[in-house]
PDB file of C-alpha atoms in Angstrom:
ATOM      1  CA  MET A1177    -225.008 -77.178 157.122  1.00  0.00           C
ATOM      2  CA  GLN A1178    -222.281 -79.319 155.626  1.00  0.00           C
ATOM      3  CA  GLN A1179    -224.571 -80.162 152.683  1.00  0.00           C
ATOM      4  CA  MET A1180    -225.187 -76.475 152.013  1.00  0.00           C
ATOM      5  CA  LYS A1181    -221.450 -75.865 151.950  1.00  0.00           C
ATOM      6  CA  VAL A1182    -220.889 -78.702 149.519  1.00  0.00           C
ATOM      7  CA  GLY A1183    -223.742 -77.398 147.367  1.00  0.00           C
ATOM      8  CA  ARG A1184    -222.148 -73.981 147.139  1.00  0.00           C
ATOM      9  CA  GLN A1185    -218.853 -75.521 146.082  1.00  0.00           C
ATOM     10  CA  GLU A1186    -220.616 -77.566 143.392  1.00  0.00           C
ATOM     11  CA  ASN A1187    -222.400 -74.459 142.138  1.00  0.00           C
ATOM     12  CA  LYS A1188    -219.074 -72.647 141.999  1.00  0.00           C
ATOM     13  CA  GLY A1189    -217.630 -75.489 139.967  1.00  0.00           C
ATOM     14  CA  ARG A1190    -220.541 -75.433 137.513  1.00  0.00           C
ATOM     15  CA  LEU A1191    -220.267 -71.639 137.157  1.00  0.00           C
ATOM     16  CA  ALA A1192    -216.571 -71.912 136.420  1.00  0.00           C
ATOM     17  CA  GLN A1193    -217.285 -74.570 133.760  1.00  0.00           C
ATOM     18  CA  GLN A1194    -219.982 -72.392 132.196  1.00  0.00           C
ATOM     19  CA  ARG A1195    -217.588 -69.424 132.091  1.00  0.00           C
ATOM     20  CA  SER A1196    -214.894 -71.504 130.484  1.00  0.00           C
ATOM     21  CA  LYS A1197    -217.345 -72.620 127.764  1.00  0.00           C
ATOM     22  CA  ALA A1198    -218.843 -69.148 127.197  1.00  0.00           C
ATOM     23  CA  PRO A1199    -217.732 -67.450 123.984  1.00  0.00           C
ATOM     24  CA  MET A1200    -214.981 -64.964 124.697  1.00  0.00           C
ATOM     25  CA  SER A1201    -213.033 -62.455 122.658  1.00  0.00           C
ATOM     26  CA  ARG A1202    -210.374 -59.944 123.510  1.00  0.00           C
ATOM     27  CA  ARG A1203    -211.569 -56.592 124.693  1.00  0.00           C
ATOM     28  CA  LYS A1204    -211.853 -54.068 121.897  1.00  0.00           C
ATOM     29  CA  THR A1205    -209.081 -51.589 122.530  1.00  0.00           C
ATOM     30  CA  VAL A1206    -210.623 -48.932 120.328  1.00  0.00           C
ATOM     31  CA  ALA A1207    -213.718 -48.679 122.512  1.00  0.00           C
ATOM     32  CA  VAL A1208    -211.799 -47.551 125.584  1.00  0.00           C
ATOM     33  CA  ASN A1209    -210.936 -43.983 126.457  1.00  0.00           C
ATOM     34  CA  ALA A1210    -210.537 -42.827 122.845  1.00  0.00           C
ATOM     35  CA  SER A1211    -211.938 -39.410 123.766  1.00  0.00           C
ATOM     36  CA  GLN A1212    -208.693 -38.516 125.515  1.00  0.00           C
ATOM     37  CA  LEU A1213    -206.357 -39.487 122.702  1.00  0.00           C
ATOM     38  CA  ARG A1214    -204.315 -36.667 121.172  1.00  0.00           C
ATOM     39  CA  VAL A1215    -201.975 -37.702 118.387  1.00  0.00           C
ATOM     40  CA  MET A1216    -199.601 -35.752 116.155  1.00  0.00           C
ATOM     41  CA  ILE A1217    -198.080 -37.359 113.079  1.00  0.00           C
ATOM     42  CA  SER A1218    -195.294 -36.113 110.846  1.00  0.00           C
ATOM     43  CA  GLY A1219    -193.571 -37.504 107.779  1.00  0.00           C
ATOM     44  CA  ALA A1220    -191.775 -36.353 104.662  1.00  0.00           C
ATOM     45  CA  PRO A1221    -193.534 -36.018 101.308  1.00  0.00           C
ATOM     46  CA  ALA A1222    -194.340 -39.523  99.961  1.00  0.00           C
ATOM     47  CA  ALA A1223    -193.688 -41.154 103.345  1.00  0.00           C
ATOM     48  CA  GLY A1224    -197.190 -42.673 103.293  1.00  0.00           C
ATOM     49  CA  LYS A1225    -198.555 -40.441 106.030  1.00  0.00           C
ATOM     50  CA  GLY A1226    -201.899 -39.929 104.300  1.00  0.00           C
ATOM     51  CA  THR A1227    -202.607 -43.659 104.196  1.00  0.00           C
ATOM     52  CA  GLN A1228    -201.667 -44.075 107.839  1.00  0.00           C
ATOM     53  CA  CYS A1229    -203.849 -41.136 108.896  1.00  0.00           C
ATOM     54  CA  ALA A1230    -206.829 -42.802 107.219  1.00  0.00           C
ATOM     55  CA  ASN A1231    -206.035 -46.058 109.040  1.00  0.00           C
ATOM     56  CA  ILE A1232    -205.702 -44.318 112.408  1.00  0.00           C
ATOM     57  CA  VAL A1233    -209.002 -42.494 111.982  1.00  0.00           C
ATOM     58  CA  GLU A1234    -210.790 -45.691 110.979  1.00  0.00           C
ATOM     59  CA  LYS A1235    -209.477 -47.728 113.925  1.00  0.00           C
ATOM     60  CA  TYR A1236    -209.450 -45.150 116.710  1.00  0.00           C
ATOM     61  CA  ASN A1237    -212.251 -42.835 115.586  1.00  0.00           C
ATOM     62  CA  LEU A1238    -210.122 -39.727 116.050  1.00  0.00           C
ATOM     63  CA  VAL A1239    -210.976 -36.465 114.309  1.00  0.00           C
ATOM     64  CA  HIS A1240    -208.450 -35.910 111.516  1.00  0.00           C
ATOM     65  CA  ILE A1241    -207.243 -32.315 111.377  1.00  0.00           C
ATOM     66  CA  SER A1242    -205.140 -31.239 108.418  1.00  0.00           C
ATOM     67  CA  VAL A1243    -204.212 -27.593 108.739  1.00  0.00           C
ATOM     68  CA  GLY A1244    -204.224 -27.157 104.953  1.00  0.00           C
ATOM     69  CA  ASP A1245    -207.804 -28.449 104.757  1.00  0.00           C
ATOM     70  CA  LEU A1246    -208.740 -26.424 107.828  1.00  0.00           C
ATOM     71  CA  LEU A1247    -207.353 -23.235 106.286  1.00  0.00           C
ATOM     72  CA  ARG A1248    -209.257 -23.792 103.037  1.00  0.00           C
ATOM     73  CA  ASP A1249    -212.508 -24.485 104.918  1.00  0.00           C
ATOM     74  CA  GLU A1250    -212.167 -21.402 107.104  1.00  0.00           C
ATOM     75  CA  VAL A1251    -211.541 -19.184 104.072  1.00  0.00           C
ATOM     76  CA  LYS A1252    -214.444 -20.769 102.184  1.00  0.00           C
ATOM     77  CA  ASN A1253    -216.805 -20.305 105.155  1.00  0.00           C
ATOM     78  CA  ALA A1254    -215.612 -16.708 105.671  1.00  0.00           C
ATOM     79  CA  SER A1255    -215.034 -17.206 109.386  1.00  0.00           C
ATOM     80  CA  PRO A1256    -213.246 -14.373 111.240  1.00  0.00           C
ATOM     81  CA  ALA A1257    -209.951 -16.290 111.093  1.00  0.00           C
ATOM     82  CA  GLY A1258    -210.662 -17.251 107.486  1.00  0.00           C
ATOM     83  CA  LYS A1259    -211.144 -13.624 106.496  1.00  0.00           C
ATOM     84  CA  ARG A1260    -207.866 -12.664 108.153  1.00  0.00           C
ATOM     85  CA  ALA A1261    -206.109 -15.529 106.367  1.00  0.00           C
ATOM     86  CA  LYS A1262    -207.611 -14.555 103.002  1.00  0.00           C
ATOM     87  CA  ASP A1263    -206.268 -11.020 103.336  1.00  0.00           C
ATOM     88  CA  PHE A1264    -202.728 -12.377 103.581  1.00  0.00           C
ATOM     89  CA  MET A1265    -203.284 -14.954 100.830  1.00  0.00           C
ATOM     90  CA  ASP A1266    -204.691 -12.317  98.467  1.00  0.00           C
ATOM     91  CA  ARG A1267    -201.507 -10.301  98.970  1.00  0.00           C
ATOM     92  CA  GLY A1268    -199.409 -13.385  98.236  1.00  0.00           C
ATOM     93  CA  GLU A1269    -198.088 -13.526 101.812  1.00  0.00           C
ATOM     94  CA  LEU A1270    -197.818 -16.449 104.187  1.00  0.00           C
ATOM     95  CA  VAL A1271    -200.601 -16.713 106.741  1.00  0.00           C
ATOM     96  CA  PRO A1272    -199.085 -15.782 110.139  1.00  0.00           C
ATOM     97  CA  ASP A1273    -198.772 -18.497 112.775  1.00  0.00           C
ATOM     98  CA  GLU A1274    -201.116 -16.724 115.174  1.00  0.00           C
ATOM     99  CA  VAL A1275    -203.954 -16.862 112.621  1.00  0.00           C
ATOM    100  CA  VAL A1276    -203.457 -20.574 112.006  1.00  0.00           C
ATOM    101  CA  VAL A1277    -203.179 -21.253 115.743  1.00  0.00           C
ATOM    102  CA  ASP A1278    -206.537 -19.518 116.259  1.00  0.00           C
ATOM    103  CA  MET A1279    -208.059 -21.846 113.672  1.00  0.00           C
ATOM    104  CA  VAL A1280    -206.531 -24.918 115.312  1.00  0.00           C
ATOM    105  CA  LYS A1281    -207.679 -23.826 118.775  1.00  0.00           C
ATOM    106  CA  THR A1282    -211.219 -23.249 117.542  1.00  0.00           C
ATOM    107  CA  ARG A1283    -211.329 -26.626 115.809  1.00  0.00           C
ATOM    108  CA  LEU A1284    -209.966 -28.509 118.824  1.00  0.00           C
ATOM    109  CA  ALA A1285    -212.629 -26.930 121.034  1.00  0.00           C
ATOM    110  CA  GLN A1286    -215.511 -28.225 118.918  1.00  0.00           C
ATOM    111  CA  GLY A1287    -217.782 -30.991 120.174  1.00  0.00           C
ATOM    112  CA  ASP A1288    -216.724 -33.825 117.895  1.00  0.00           C
ATOM    113  CA  VAL A1289    -213.069 -33.332 118.812  1.00  0.00           C
ATOM    114  CA  GLN A1290    -213.872 -33.095 122.523  1.00  0.00           C
ATOM    115  CA  ARG A1291    -215.792 -36.374 122.315  1.00  0.00           C
ATOM    116  CA  SER A1292    -213.490 -38.358 120.045  1.00  0.00           C
ATOM    117  CA  GLY A1293    -209.971 -36.956 120.439  1.00  0.00           C
ATOM    118  CA  TRP A1294    -207.767 -35.661 117.624  1.00  0.00           C
ATOM    119  CA  LEU A1295    -205.149 -36.540 115.044  1.00  0.00           C
ATOM    120  CA  LEU A1296    -203.169 -33.466 114.024  1.00  0.00           C
ATOM    121  CA  ASP A1297    -201.667 -34.197 110.621  1.00  0.00           C
ATOM    122  CA  GLY A1298    -198.360 -32.590 109.644  1.00  0.00           C
ATOM    123  CA  TYR A1299    -198.610 -29.719 112.096  1.00  0.00           C
ATOM    124  CA  PRO A1300    -196.687 -28.018 113.583  1.00  0.00           C
ATOM    125  CA  ARG A1301    -194.261 -27.725 110.695  1.00  0.00           C
ATOM    126  CA  SER A1302    -191.797 -25.266 112.207  1.00  0.00           C
ATOM    127  CA  ALA A1303    -190.328 -24.278 115.551  1.00  0.00           C
ATOM    128  CA  SER A1304    -192.370 -21.082 115.612  1.00  0.00           C
ATOM    129  CA  GLN A1305    -195.610 -23.026 115.075  1.00  0.00           C
ATOM    130  CA  ALA A1306    -194.664 -25.554 117.763  1.00  0.00           C
ATOM    131  CA  GLU A1307    -193.885 -22.755 120.200  1.00  0.00           C
ATOM    132  CA  ALA A1308    -197.164 -21.008 119.378  1.00  0.00           C
ATOM    133  CA  ILE A1309    -199.349 -24.041 120.102  1.00  0.00           C
ATOM    134  CA  GLU A1310    -197.302 -24.907 123.185  1.00  0.00           C
ATOM    135  CA  LYS A1311    -198.234 -21.516 124.613  1.00  0.00           C
ATOM    136  CA  GLU A1312    -201.887 -22.382 123.995  1.00  0.00           C
ATOM    137  CA  GLY A1313    -201.570 -25.670 125.877  1.00  0.00           C
ATOM    138  CA  ILE A1314    -202.020 -27.776 122.745  1.00  0.00           C
ATOM    139  CA  ARG A1315    -199.880 -30.826 123.348  1.00  0.00           C
ATOM    140  CA  PRO A1316    -200.204 -34.429 122.141  1.00  0.00           C
ATOM    141  CA  ASP A1317    -200.048 -37.699 124.048  1.00  0.00           C
ATOM    142  CA  VAL A1318    -197.705 -39.024 121.364  1.00  0.00           C
ATOM    143  CA  PHE A1319    -195.799 -37.585 118.411  1.00  0.00           C
ATOM    144  CA  LEU A1320    -195.414 -40.123 115.583  1.00  0.00           C
ATOM    145  CA  LEU A1321    -192.552 -39.569 113.150  1.00  0.00           C
ATOM    146  CA  VAL A1322    -192.721 -41.748 110.024  1.00  0.00           C
ATOM    147  CA  ASN A1323    -189.191 -42.180 108.668  1.00  0.00           C
ATOM    148  CA  VAL A1324    -188.317 -43.259 105.117  1.00  0.00           C
ATOM    149  CA  PRO A1325    -184.831 -42.916 103.532  1.00  0.00           C
ATOM    150  CA  ASP A1326    -184.567 -39.930 101.201  1.00  0.00           C
ATOM    151  CA  GLU A1327    -183.485 -42.024  98.221  1.00  0.00           C
ATOM    152  CA  LEU A1328    -186.641 -44.116  98.474  1.00  0.00           C
ATOM    153  CA  LEU A1329    -188.815 -41.016  98.893  1.00  0.00           C
ATOM    154  CA  ILE A1330    -187.322 -39.553  95.704  1.00  0.00           C
ATOM    155  CA  GLU A1331    -188.009 -42.813  93.871  1.00  0.00           C
ATOM    156  CA  ARG A1332    -191.608 -42.780  95.092  1.00  0.00           C
ATOM    157  CA  VAL A1333    -192.132 -39.178  93.981  1.00  0.00           C
ATOM    158  CA  VAL A1334    -190.419 -39.304  90.602  1.00  0.00           C
ATOM    159  CA  GLY A1335    -192.295 -42.441  89.554  1.00  0.00           C
ATOM    160  CA  ARG A1336    -195.702 -41.098  90.531  1.00  0.00           C
ATOM    161  CA  ARG A1337    -198.296 -40.490  87.799  1.00  0.00           C
ATOM    162  CA  MET A1338    -201.913 -39.289  87.811  1.00  0.00           C
ATOM    163  CA  ASP A1339    -204.785 -40.203  85.544  1.00  0.00           C
ATOM    164  CA  PRO A1340    -206.471 -36.847  84.695  1.00  0.00           C
ATOM    165  CA  VAL A1341    -209.711 -38.630  83.799  1.00  0.00           C
ATOM    166  CA  THR A1342    -210.259 -40.655  86.996  1.00  0.00           C
ATOM    167  CA  GLY A1343    -207.918 -38.884  89.416  1.00  0.00           C
ATOM    168  CA  ASN A1344    -206.294 -42.218  90.284  1.00  0.00           C
ATOM    169  CA  ILE A1345    -202.641 -42.139  91.332  1.00  0.00           C
ATOM    170  CA  TYR A1346    -200.226 -44.777  90.035  1.00  0.00           C
ATOM    171  CA  HIS A1347    -196.523 -45.487  90.332  1.00  0.00           C
ATOM    172  CA  LEU A1348    -194.488 -46.763  87.423  1.00  0.00           C
ATOM    173  CA  LYS A1349    -192.720 -49.290  89.681  1.00  0.00           C
ATOM    174  CA  PHE A1350    -194.754 -49.838  92.836  1.00  0.00           C
ATOM    175  CA  LYS A1351    -198.285 -49.546  91.409  1.00  0.00           C
ATOM    176  CA  PRO A1352    -198.118 -49.865  87.630  1.00  0.00           C
ATOM    177  CA  PRO A1353    -201.093 -48.404  85.722  1.00  0.00           C
ATOM    178  CA  PRO A1354    -203.300 -50.464  83.384  1.00  0.00           C
ATOM    179  CA  HIS A1355    -202.049 -50.512  79.786  1.00  0.00           C
ATOM    180  CA  ASP A1356    -205.122 -48.702  78.482  1.00  0.00           C
ATOM    181  CA  VAL A1357    -204.474 -45.554  80.546  1.00  0.00           C
ATOM    182  CA  VAL A1358    -200.686 -45.248  80.304  1.00  0.00           C
ATOM    183  CA  ASP A1359    -200.687 -42.813  77.404  1.00  0.00           C
ATOM    184  CA  ARG A1360    -202.893 -40.260  79.158  1.00  0.00           C
ATOM    185  CA  LEU A1361    -201.077 -40.224  82.524  1.00  0.00           C
ATOM    186  CA  ILE A1362    -199.458 -36.984  83.653  1.00  0.00           C
ATOM    187  CA  GLN A1363    -196.689 -36.118  86.089  1.00  0.00           C
ATOM    188  CA  ARG A1364    -197.119 -33.276  88.552  1.00  0.00           C
ATOM    189  CA  SER A1365    -194.796 -30.379  87.867  1.00  0.00           C
ATOM    190  CA  ASP A1366    -193.200 -30.699  91.316  1.00  0.00           C
ATOM    191  CA  ASP A1367    -192.713 -34.483  91.085  1.00  0.00           C
ATOM    192  CA  THR A1368    -189.203 -34.143  89.695  1.00  0.00           C
ATOM    193  CA  GLU A1369    -186.010 -35.211  91.425  1.00  0.00           C
ATOM    194  CA  ASP A1370    -184.647 -31.668  91.816  1.00  0.00           C
ATOM    195  CA  LYS A1371    -187.861 -30.260  93.282  1.00  0.00           C
ATOM    196  CA  CYS A1372    -188.292 -33.287  95.521  1.00  0.00           C
ATOM    197  CA  LYS A1373    -184.804 -32.768  96.964  1.00  0.00           C
ATOM    198  CA  VAL A1374    -185.662 -29.135  97.732  1.00  0.00           C
ATOM    199  CA  ARG A1375    -188.883 -30.188  99.486  1.00  0.00           C
ATOM    200  CA  LEU A1376    -187.052 -32.857 101.478  1.00  0.00           C
ATOM    201  CA  ASP A1377    -184.361 -30.404 102.525  1.00  0.00           C
ATOM    202  CA  THR A1378    -187.027 -27.977 103.770  1.00  0.00           C
ATOM    203  CA  TYR A1379    -188.865 -30.792 105.550  1.00  0.00           C
ATOM    204  CA  HIS A1380    -185.760 -32.015 107.384  1.00  0.00           C
ATOM    205  CA  LYS A1381    -184.807 -28.530 108.568  1.00  0.00           C
ATOM    206  CA  ASN A1382    -188.309 -27.900 109.884  1.00  0.00           C
ATOM    207  CA  VAL A1383    -188.916 -31.287 111.470  1.00  0.00           C
ATOM    208  CA  ASP A1384    -185.545 -31.209 113.226  1.00  0.00           C
ATOM    209  CA  ALA A1385    -186.607 -27.950 114.866  1.00  0.00           C
ATOM    210  CA  VAL A1386    -190.061 -29.293 115.804  1.00  0.00           C
ATOM    211  CA  ILE A1387    -188.701 -32.498 117.338  1.00  0.00           C
ATOM    212  CA  GLY A1388    -187.103 -30.517 120.135  1.00  0.00           C
ATOM    213  CA  TYR A1389    -190.556 -29.716 121.523  1.00  0.00           C
ATOM    214  CA  TYR A1390    -191.693 -33.335 121.572  1.00  0.00           C
ATOM    215  CA  LYS A1391    -188.575 -35.390 122.362  1.00  0.00           C
ATOM    216  CA  ASN A1392    -190.163 -37.122 125.332  1.00  0.00           C
ATOM    217  CA  LEU A1393    -193.343 -37.864 123.364  1.00  0.00           C
ATOM    218  CA  MET A1394    -191.834 -38.849 120.022  1.00  0.00           C
ATOM    219  CA  VAL A1395    -191.873 -42.387 118.627  1.00  0.00           C
ATOM    220  CA  GLU A1396    -190.110 -43.014 115.334  1.00  0.00           C
ATOM    221  CA  ILE A1397    -191.887 -45.379 112.942  1.00  0.00           C
ATOM    222  CA  ASP A1398    -189.996 -47.253 110.213  1.00  0.00           C
ATOM    223  CA  GLY A1399    -191.892 -46.246 107.076  1.00  0.00           C
ATOM    224  CA  ASN A1400    -189.741 -48.449 104.835  1.00  0.00           C
ATOM    225  CA  GLN A1401    -192.065 -51.422 105.279  1.00  0.00           C
ATOM    226  CA  SER A1402    -195.381 -52.548 103.861  1.00  0.00           C
ATOM    227  CA  MET A1403    -198.307 -50.256 104.701  1.00  0.00           C
ATOM    228  CA  GLU A1404    -199.750 -53.045 106.855  1.00  0.00           C
ATOM    229  CA  LYS A1405    -196.571 -53.389 108.925  1.00  0.00           C
ATOM    230  CA  VAL A1406    -196.247 -49.636 109.334  1.00  0.00           C
ATOM    231  CA  PHE A1407    -199.793 -49.441 110.668  1.00  0.00           C
ATOM    232  CA  ALA A1408    -199.211 -52.418 112.958  1.00  0.00           C
ATOM    233  CA  ASN A1409    -196.272 -50.513 114.492  1.00  0.00           C
ATOM    234  CA  ILE A1410    -198.373 -47.367 114.830  1.00  0.00           C
ATOM    235  CA  SER A1411    -201.188 -49.334 116.464  1.00  0.00           C
ATOM    236  CA  GLN A1412    -198.800 -50.800 119.039  1.00  0.00           C
ATOM    237  CA  VAL A1413    -197.677 -47.311 119.987  1.00  0.00           C
ATOM    238  CA  ILE A1414    -201.183 -45.858 120.249  1.00  0.00           C
ATOM    239  CA  ASP A1415    -202.477 -48.881 122.181  1.00  0.00           C
ATOM    240  CA  ALA A1416    -199.614 -48.487 124.665  1.00  0.00           C
ATOM    241  CA  VAL A1417    -200.449 -44.806 125.090  1.00  0.00           C
ATOM    242  CA  LYS A1418    -204.090 -45.665 125.713  1.00  0.00           C
ATOM    243  CA  ALA A1419    -203.120 -48.314 128.243  1.00  0.00           C
ATOM    244  CA  GLY A1420    -201.002 -45.791 130.098  1.00  0.00           C
ATOM    245  CA  LYS A1421    -203.946 -43.388 130.269  1.00  0.00           C
ATOM    246  CA  ASP A1422    -206.489 -46.017 131.359  1.00  0.00           C
ATOM    247  CA  PRO A1423    -205.694 -48.400 134.268  1.00  0.00           C
ATOM    248  CA  LEU A1424    -208.424 -50.830 133.157  1.00  0.00           C
ATOM    249  CA  GLU A1425    -207.006 -50.920 129.649  1.00  0.00           C
ATOM    250  CA  ALA A1426    -203.543 -51.675 131.018  1.00  0.00           C
ATOM    251  CA  PHE A1427    -204.976 -54.460 133.225  1.00  0.00           C
ATOM    252  CA  CYS A1428    -206.893 -56.022 130.324  1.00  0.00           C
ATOM    253  CA  GLN A1429    -203.818 -56.105 128.115  1.00  0.00           C
ATOM    254  CA  GLN A1430    -202.162 -58.203 130.829  1.00  0.00           C
ATOM    255  CA  VAL A1431    -205.222 -60.304 131.803  1.00  0.00           C
ATOM    256  CA  PRO A1432    -207.601 -60.368 128.803  1.00  0.00           C
ATOM    257  CA  GLU A1433    -209.516 -63.351 130.211  1.00  0.00           C
ATOM    258  CA  ALA A1434    -210.708 -61.400 133.266  1.00  0.00           C
ATOM    259  CA  ASP A1435    -214.471 -60.892 133.557  1.00  0.00           C
ATOM    260  CA  GLU A1436    -214.253 -57.113 133.251  1.00  0.00           C
ATOM    261  CA  CYS A1437    -212.273 -57.488 130.024  1.00  0.00           C
ATOM    262  CA  ARG A1438    -214.720 -59.788 128.243  1.00  0.00           C
ATOM    263  CA  VAL A1439    -216.502 -58.652 125.110  1.00  0.00           C
ATOM    264  CA  TYR A1440    -219.964 -60.063 124.498  1.00  0.00           C
ATOM    265  CA  GLU A1441    -221.362 -59.513 121.008  1.00  0.00           C
TER     266      GLU A1441
END
């Protein structure tokens, strides 16, 4: 009996050695509970929000929903909401919030969104829109606000140029164009300092009103950093949200070497 006991202890020791030698990697955060993630992101024009949305979608596999794109698609597909929206657009009027909310609700109810979660880009843009989606129970797990000083935003906008041949976007200071394309570059009509200031003023008034609905969910992100650092900050926030929604995820962030947290390729 004593020999059997010793044998078990030896086996345990060998198993522990084998585990310590086995290849291990940290658990892939993105694979856990992504279907429940609901993220809103807001940022001023030229804050780099588009780049960060692409990064978020790539890492977390969320469905990116831009209301501008959604509106264009609904009108193009002549859906019931799209037809209503087109009537207002043809008359040169703004599309009412209730029409846009119907589009958002319909999109959020679709299968890919239900499976993968969502990233709502730049919406709501006003207090009335925030109130409208609140009434429909559309609420994020986190509201990301990308902040960049106005003077830097103006510099980013005013120095922006587009190549009409390739569609590539350059910046005279931050992303200088090749010498052979400089002469054909164009500047968008609204990429002037005066028009940028008007857009920023409108943005600040609207976002200040929207923030009131998401104070407890809002995390401000310093957008005056490299794109890589900005995304690293965003990732930390989203990972923390995921950990709070998933007890196993929270445990594995604390004890990544645990058996249930191992990743075997």
